[in-house]
Short mmCIF file of N, CA, C and O in Angstrom, two decimals:
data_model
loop_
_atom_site.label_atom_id
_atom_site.label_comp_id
_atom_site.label_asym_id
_atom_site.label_seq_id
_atom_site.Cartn_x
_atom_site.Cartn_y
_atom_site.Cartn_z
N UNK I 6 -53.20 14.41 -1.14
CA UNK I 6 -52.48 14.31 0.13
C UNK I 6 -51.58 13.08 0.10
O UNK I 6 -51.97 12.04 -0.44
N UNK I 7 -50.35 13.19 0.68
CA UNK I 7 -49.45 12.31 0.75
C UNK I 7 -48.98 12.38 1.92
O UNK I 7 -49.33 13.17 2.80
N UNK I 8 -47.49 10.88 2.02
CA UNK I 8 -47.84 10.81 3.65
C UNK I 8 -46.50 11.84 3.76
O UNK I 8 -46.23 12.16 4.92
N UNK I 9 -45.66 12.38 2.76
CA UNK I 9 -44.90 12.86 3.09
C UNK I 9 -45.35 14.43 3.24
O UNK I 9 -44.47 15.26 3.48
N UNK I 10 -46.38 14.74 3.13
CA UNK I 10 -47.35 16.12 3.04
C UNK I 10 -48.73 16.18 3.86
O UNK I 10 -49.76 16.66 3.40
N UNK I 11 -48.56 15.54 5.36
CA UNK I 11 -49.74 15.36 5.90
C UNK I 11 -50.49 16.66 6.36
O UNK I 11 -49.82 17.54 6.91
N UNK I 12 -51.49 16.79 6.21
CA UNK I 12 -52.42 17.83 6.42
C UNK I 12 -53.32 17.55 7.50
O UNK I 12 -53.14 16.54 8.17
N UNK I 13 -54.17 18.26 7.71
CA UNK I 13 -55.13 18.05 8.93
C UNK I 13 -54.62 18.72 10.08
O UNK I 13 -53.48 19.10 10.33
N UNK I 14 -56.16 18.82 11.03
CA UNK I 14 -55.60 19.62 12.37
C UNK I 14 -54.29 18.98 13.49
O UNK I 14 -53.60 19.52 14.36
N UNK I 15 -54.37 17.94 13.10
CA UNK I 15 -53.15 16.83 14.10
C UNK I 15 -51.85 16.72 13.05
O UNK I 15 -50.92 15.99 13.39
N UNK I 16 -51.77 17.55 11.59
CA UNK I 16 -50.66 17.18 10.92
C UNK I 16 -49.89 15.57 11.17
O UNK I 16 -48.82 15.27 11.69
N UNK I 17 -50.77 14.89 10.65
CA UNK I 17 -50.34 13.76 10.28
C UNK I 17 -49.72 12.80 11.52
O UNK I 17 -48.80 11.97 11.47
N UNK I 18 -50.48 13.18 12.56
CA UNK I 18 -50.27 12.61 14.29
C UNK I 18 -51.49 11.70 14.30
O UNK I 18 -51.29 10.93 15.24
N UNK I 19 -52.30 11.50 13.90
CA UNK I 19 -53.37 11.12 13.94
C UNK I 19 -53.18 9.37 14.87
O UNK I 19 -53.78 8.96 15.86
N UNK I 20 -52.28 8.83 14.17
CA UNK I 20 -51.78 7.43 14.76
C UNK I 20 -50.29 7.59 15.65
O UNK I 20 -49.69 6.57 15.98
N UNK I 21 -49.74 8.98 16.02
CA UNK I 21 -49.27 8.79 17.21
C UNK I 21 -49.40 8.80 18.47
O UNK I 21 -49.47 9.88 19.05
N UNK I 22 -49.47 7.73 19.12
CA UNK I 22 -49.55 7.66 21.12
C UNK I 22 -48.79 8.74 21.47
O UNK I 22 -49.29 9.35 22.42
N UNK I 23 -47.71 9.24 21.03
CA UNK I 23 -46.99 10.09 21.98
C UNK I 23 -47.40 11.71 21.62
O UNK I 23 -47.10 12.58 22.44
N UNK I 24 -48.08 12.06 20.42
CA UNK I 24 -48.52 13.23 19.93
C UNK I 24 -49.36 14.05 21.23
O UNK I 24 -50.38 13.52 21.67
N UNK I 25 -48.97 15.13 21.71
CA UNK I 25 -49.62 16.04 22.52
C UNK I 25 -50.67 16.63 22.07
O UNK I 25 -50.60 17.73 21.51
N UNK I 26 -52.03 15.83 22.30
CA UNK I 26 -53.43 16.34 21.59
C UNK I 26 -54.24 16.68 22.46
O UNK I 26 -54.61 17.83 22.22
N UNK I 27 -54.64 16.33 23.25
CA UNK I 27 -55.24 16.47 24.07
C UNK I 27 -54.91 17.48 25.42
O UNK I 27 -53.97 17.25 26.18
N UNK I 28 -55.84 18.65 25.58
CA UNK I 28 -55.73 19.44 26.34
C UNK I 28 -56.09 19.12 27.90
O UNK I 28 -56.89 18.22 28.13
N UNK I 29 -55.50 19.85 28.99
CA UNK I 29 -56.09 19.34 30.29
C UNK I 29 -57.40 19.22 30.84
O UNK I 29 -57.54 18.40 31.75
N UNK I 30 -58.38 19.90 30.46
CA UNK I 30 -59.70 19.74 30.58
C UNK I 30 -60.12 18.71 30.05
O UNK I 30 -60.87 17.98 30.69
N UNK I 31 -59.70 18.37 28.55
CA UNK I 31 -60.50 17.19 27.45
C UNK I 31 -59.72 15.77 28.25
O UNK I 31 -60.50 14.82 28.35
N UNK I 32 -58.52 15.55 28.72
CA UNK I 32 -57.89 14.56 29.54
C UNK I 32 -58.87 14.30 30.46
O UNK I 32 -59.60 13.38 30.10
N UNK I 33 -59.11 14.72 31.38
CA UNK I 33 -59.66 15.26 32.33
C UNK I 33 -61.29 14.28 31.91
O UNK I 33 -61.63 13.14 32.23
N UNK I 34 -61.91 15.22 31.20
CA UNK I 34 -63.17 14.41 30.49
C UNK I 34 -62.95 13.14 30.32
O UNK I 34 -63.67 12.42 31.00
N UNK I 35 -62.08 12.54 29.52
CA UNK I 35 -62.09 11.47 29.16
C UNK I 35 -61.49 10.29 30.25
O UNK I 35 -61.53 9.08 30.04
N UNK I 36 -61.02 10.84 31.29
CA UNK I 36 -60.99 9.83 32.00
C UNK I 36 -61.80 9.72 33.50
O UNK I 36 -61.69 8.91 34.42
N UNK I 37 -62.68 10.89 33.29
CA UNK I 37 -63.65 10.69 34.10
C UNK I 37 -63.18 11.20 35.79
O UNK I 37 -63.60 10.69 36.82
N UNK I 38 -62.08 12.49 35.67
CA UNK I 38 -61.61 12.45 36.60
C UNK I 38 -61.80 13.88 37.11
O UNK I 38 -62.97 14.26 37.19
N UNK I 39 -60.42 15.09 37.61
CA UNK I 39 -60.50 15.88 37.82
C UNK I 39 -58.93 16.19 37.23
O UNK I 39 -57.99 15.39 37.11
N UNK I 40 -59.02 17.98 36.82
CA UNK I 40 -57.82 18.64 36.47
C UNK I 40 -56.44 18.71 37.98
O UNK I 40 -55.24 18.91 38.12
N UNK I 41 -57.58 18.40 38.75
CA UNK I 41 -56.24 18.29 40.01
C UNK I 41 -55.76 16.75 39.95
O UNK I 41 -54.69 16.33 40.38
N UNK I 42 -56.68 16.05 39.39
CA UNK I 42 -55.95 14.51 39.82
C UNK I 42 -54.54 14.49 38.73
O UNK I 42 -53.46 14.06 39.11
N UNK I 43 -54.75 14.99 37.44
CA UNK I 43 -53.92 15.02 36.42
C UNK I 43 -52.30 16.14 37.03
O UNK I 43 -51.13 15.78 36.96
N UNK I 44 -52.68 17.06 37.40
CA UNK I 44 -51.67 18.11 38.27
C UNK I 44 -51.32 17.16 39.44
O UNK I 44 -50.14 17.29 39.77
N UNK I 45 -51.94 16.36 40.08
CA UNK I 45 -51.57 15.49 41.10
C UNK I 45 -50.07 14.44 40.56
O UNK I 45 -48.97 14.31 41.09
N UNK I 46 -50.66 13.83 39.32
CA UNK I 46 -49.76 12.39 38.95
C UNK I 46 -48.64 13.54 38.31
O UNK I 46 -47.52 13.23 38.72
N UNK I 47 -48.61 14.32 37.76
CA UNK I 47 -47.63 15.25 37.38
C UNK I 47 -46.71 15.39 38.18
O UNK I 47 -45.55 15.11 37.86
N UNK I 48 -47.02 15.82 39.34
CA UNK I 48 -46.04 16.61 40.70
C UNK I 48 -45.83 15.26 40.87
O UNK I 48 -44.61 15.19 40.98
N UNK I 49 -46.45 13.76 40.99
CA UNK I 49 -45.84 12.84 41.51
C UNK I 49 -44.73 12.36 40.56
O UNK I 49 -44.15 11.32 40.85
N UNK I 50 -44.43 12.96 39.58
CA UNK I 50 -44.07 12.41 38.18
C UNK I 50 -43.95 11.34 37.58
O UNK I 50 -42.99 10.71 37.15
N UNK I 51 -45.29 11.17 37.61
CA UNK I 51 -45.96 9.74 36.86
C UNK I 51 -45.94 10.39 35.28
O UNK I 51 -45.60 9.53 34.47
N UNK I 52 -46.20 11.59 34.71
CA UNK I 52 -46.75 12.18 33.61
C UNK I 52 -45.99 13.34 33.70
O UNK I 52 -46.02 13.81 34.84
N UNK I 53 -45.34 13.92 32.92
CA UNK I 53 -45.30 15.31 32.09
C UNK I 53 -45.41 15.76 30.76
O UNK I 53 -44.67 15.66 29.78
N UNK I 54 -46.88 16.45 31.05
CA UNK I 54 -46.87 17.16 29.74
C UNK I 54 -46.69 17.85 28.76
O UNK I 54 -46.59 19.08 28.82
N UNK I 55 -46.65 17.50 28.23
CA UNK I 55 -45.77 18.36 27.17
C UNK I 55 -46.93 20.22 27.57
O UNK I 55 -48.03 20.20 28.12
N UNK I 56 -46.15 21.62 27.04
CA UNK I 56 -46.82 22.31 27.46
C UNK I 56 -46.99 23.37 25.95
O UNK I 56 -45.90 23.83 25.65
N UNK I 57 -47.87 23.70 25.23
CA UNK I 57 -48.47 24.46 24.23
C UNK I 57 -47.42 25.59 24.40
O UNK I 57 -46.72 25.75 25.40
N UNK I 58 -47.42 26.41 23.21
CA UNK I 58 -46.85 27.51 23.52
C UNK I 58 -47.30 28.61 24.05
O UNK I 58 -46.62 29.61 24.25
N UNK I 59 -49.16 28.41 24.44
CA UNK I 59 -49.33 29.50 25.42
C UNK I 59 -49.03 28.77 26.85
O UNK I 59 -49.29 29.46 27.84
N UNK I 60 -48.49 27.36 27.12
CA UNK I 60 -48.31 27.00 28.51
C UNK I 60 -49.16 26.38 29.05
O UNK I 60 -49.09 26.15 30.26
N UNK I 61 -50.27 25.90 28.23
CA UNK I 61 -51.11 24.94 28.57
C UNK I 61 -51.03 23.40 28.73
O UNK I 61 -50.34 22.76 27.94
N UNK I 62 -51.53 22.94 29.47
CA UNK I 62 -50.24 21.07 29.58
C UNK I 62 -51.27 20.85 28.25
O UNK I 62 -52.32 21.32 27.83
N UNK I 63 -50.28 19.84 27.89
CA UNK I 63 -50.91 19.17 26.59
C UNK I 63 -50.94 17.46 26.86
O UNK I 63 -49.78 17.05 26.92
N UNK I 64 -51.87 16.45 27.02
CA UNK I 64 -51.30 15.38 27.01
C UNK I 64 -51.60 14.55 25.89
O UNK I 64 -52.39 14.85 25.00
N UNK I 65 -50.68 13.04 26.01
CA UNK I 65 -50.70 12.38 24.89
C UNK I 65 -51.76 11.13 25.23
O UNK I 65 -52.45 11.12 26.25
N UNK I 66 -51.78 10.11 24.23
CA UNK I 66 -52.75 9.16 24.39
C UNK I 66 -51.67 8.17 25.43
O UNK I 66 -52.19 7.74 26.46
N UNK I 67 -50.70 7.92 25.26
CA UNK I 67 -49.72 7.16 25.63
C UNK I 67 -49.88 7.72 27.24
O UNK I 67 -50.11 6.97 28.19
N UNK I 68 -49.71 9.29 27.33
CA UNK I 68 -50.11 9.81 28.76
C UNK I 68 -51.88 9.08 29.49
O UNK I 68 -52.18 8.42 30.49
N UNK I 69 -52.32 9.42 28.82
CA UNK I 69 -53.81 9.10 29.36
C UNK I 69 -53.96 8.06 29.58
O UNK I 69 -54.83 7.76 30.41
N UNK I 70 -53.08 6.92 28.84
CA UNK I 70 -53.17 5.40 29.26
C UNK I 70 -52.80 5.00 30.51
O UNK I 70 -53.48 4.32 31.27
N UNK I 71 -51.09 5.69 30.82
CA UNK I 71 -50.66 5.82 32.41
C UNK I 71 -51.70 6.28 33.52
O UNK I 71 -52.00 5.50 34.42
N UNK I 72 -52.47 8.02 33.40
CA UNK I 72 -53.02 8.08 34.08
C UNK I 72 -54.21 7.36 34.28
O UNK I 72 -54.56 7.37 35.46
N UNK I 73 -54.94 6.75 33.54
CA UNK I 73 -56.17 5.57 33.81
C UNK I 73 -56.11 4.91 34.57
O UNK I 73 -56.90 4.75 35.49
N UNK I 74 -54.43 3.96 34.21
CA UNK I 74 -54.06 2.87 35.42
C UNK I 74 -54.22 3.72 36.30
O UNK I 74 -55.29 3.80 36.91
N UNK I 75 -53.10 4.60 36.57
CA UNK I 75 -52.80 5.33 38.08
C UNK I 75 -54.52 5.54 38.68
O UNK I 75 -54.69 5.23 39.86
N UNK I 76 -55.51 5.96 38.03
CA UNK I 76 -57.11 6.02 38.38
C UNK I 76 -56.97 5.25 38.98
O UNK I 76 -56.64 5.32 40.16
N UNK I 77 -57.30 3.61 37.93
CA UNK I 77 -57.52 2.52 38.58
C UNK I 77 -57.37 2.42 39.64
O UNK I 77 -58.30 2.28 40.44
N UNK I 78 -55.84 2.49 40.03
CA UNK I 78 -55.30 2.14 41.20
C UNK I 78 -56.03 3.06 42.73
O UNK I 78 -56.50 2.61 43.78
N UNK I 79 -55.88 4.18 42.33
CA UNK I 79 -56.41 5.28 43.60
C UNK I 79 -58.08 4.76 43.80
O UNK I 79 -58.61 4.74 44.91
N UNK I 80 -58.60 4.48 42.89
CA UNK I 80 -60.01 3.92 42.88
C UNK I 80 -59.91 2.84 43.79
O UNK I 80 -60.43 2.95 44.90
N UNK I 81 -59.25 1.69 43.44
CA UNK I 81 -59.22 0.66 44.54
C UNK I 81 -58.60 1.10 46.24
O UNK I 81 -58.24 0.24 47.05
N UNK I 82 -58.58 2.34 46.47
CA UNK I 82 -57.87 2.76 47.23
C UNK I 82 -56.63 2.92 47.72
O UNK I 82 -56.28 3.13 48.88
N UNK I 83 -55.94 2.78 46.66
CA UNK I 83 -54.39 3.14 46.71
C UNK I 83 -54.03 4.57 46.83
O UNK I 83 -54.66 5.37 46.15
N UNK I 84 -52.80 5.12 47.88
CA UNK I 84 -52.47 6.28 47.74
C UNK I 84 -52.02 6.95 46.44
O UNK I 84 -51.63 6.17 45.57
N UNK I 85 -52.02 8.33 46.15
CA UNK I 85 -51.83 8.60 44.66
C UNK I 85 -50.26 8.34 44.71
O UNK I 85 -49.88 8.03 43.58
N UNK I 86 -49.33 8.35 45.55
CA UNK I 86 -48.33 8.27 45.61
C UNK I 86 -47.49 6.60 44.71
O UNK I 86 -46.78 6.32 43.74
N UNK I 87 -48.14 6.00 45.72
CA UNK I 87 -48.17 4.81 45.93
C UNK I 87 -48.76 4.09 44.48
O UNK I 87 -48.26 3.14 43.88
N UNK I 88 -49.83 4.77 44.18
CA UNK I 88 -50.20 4.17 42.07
C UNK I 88 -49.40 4.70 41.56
O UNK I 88 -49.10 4.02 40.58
N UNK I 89 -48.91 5.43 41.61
CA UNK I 89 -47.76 5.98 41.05
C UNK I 89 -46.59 5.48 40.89
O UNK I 89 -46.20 5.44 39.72
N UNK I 90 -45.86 5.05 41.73
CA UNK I 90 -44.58 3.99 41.94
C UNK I 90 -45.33 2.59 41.63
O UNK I 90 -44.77 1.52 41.89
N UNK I 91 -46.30 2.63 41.22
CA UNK I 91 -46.98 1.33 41.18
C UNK I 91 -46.67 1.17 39.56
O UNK I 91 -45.85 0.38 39.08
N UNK I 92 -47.49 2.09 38.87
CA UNK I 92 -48.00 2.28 37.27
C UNK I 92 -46.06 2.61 36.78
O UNK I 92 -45.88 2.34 35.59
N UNK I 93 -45.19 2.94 37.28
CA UNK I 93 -43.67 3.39 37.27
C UNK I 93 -42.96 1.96 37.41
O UNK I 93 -41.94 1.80 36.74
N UNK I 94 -43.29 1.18 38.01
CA UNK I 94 -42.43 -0.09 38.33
C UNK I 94 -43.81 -1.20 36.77
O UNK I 94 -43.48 -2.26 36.25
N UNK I 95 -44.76 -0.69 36.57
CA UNK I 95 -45.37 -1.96 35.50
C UNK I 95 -44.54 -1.44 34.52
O UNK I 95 -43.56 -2.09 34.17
N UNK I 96 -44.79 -0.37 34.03
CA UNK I 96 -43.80 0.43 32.73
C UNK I 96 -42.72 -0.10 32.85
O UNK I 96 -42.55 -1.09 32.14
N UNK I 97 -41.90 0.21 33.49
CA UNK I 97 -40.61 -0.04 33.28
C UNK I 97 -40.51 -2.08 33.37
O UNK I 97 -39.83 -2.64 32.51
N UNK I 98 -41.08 -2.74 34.20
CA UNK I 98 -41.22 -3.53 33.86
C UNK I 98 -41.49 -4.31 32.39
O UNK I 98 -40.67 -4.99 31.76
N UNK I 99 -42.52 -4.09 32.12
CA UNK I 99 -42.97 -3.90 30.49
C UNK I 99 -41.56 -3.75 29.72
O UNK I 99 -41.22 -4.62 28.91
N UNK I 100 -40.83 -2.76 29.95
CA UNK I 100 -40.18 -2.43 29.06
C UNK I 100 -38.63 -3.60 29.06
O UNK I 100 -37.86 -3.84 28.13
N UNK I 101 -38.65 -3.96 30.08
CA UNK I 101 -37.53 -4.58 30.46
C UNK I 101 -38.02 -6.14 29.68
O UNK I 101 -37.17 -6.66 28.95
N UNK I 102 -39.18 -6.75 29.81
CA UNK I 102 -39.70 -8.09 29.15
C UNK I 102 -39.24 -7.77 27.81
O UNK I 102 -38.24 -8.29 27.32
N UNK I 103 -40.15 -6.70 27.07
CA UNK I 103 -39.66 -6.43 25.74
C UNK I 103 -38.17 -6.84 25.31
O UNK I 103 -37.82 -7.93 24.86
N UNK I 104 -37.33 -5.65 25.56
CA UNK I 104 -36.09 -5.73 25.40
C UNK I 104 -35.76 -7.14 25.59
O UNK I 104 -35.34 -7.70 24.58
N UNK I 105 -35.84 -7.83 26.64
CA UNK I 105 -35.49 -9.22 26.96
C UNK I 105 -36.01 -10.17 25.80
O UNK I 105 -35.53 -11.25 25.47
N UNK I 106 -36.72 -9.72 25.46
CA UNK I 106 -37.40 -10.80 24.07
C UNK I 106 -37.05 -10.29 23.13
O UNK I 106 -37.20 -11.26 22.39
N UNK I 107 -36.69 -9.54 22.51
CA UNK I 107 -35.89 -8.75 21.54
C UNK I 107 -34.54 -9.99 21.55
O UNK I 107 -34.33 -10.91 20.76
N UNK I 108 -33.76 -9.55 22.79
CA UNK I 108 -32.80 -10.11 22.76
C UNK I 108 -32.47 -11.69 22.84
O UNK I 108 -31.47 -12.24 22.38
N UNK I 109 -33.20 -12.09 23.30
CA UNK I 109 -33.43 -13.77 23.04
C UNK I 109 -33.69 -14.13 21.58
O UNK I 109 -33.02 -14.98 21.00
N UNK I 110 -34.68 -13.47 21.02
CA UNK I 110 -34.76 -13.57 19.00
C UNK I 110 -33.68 -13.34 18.49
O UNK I 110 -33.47 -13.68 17.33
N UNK I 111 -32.81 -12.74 19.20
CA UNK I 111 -31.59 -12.14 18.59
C UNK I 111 -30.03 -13.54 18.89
O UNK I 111 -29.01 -13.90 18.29
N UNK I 112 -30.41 -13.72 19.56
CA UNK I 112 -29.54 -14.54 20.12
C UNK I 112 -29.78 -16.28 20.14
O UNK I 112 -29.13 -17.13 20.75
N UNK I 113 -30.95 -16.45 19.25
CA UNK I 113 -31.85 -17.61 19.17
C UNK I 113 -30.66 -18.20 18.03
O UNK I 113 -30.35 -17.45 17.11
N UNK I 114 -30.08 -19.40 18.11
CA UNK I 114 -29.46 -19.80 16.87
C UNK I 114 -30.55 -20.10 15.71
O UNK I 114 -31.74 -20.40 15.82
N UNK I 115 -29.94 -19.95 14.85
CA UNK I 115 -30.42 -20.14 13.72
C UNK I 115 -30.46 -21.32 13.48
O UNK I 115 -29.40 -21.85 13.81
N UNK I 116 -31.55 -22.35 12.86
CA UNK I 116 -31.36 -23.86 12.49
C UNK I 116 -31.64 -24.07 10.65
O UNK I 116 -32.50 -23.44 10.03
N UNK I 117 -30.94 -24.81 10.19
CA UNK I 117 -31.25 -25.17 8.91
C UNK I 117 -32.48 -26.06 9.26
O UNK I 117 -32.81 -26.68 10.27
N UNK I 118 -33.22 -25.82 7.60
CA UNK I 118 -34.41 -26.98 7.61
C UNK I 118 -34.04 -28.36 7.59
O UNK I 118 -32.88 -28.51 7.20
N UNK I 119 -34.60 -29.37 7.88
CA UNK I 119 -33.73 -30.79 7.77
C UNK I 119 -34.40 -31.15 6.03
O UNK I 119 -35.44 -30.97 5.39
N UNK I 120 -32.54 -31.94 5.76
CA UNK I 120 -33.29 -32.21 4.71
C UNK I 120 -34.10 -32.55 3.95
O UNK I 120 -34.90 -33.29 4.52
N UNK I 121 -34.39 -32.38 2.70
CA UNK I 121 -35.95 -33.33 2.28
C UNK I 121 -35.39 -34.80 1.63
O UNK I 121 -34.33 -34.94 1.03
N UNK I 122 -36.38 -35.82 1.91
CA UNK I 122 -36.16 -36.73 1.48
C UNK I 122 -36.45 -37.36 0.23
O UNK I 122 -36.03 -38.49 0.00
#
């Protein structure tokens, strides 16, 4: 096996977050919730899943991480609405720091070493 010839039931997804592995029931299991809470953050469009070709939602790990927070949040008693625009404004947040630090490394002058003596 090679990596340009990956095999296995996940064909060589095994280490992708965004890979659609997980079915709505097994989501569901693993976060300790219900198939309506997952259809819930959907319609709020916190999450869309990718959908199988018989039409089954499929989600990713990267998905299941969003909906946890969004849990979190409804757990502490937040509206689902409301974790939603919540877990939507950290993401995009997140993403905006990144980029911003990207671009500061980028834009960092460069210094020579001082000389040796």
């Amino acid at each position: 096996m090679t990596a340009e010839t990956p095999t296995g039931p996940l064909g060589g997804h095994l280490d992708d977050d965004d890979y659609p592995a997980y079915t709505m029931g097994r989501a569901a299991e693993m976060l300790g919730t219900t198939q309506g809470f997952l259809r819930a953050i959907g319609d709020a469009r916190l999450i869309t899943p990718l959908r199988s070709a018989g039409g089954h939602r499929r989600y990713s790990r990267y998905q299941l991480r969003i909906a946890a927070r969004a849990r979190e949040l409804v757990d502490q008693g937040t509206p689902i609405e409301a974790a939603c625009r919540i877990v939507i404004l950290e993401d995009q947040l997140e993403e905006a720091q990144r980029l911003n630090a990207e671009y500061r490394a980028a834009a960092a002058p460069v210094t020579d070493p001082p000389p040796a003596d």
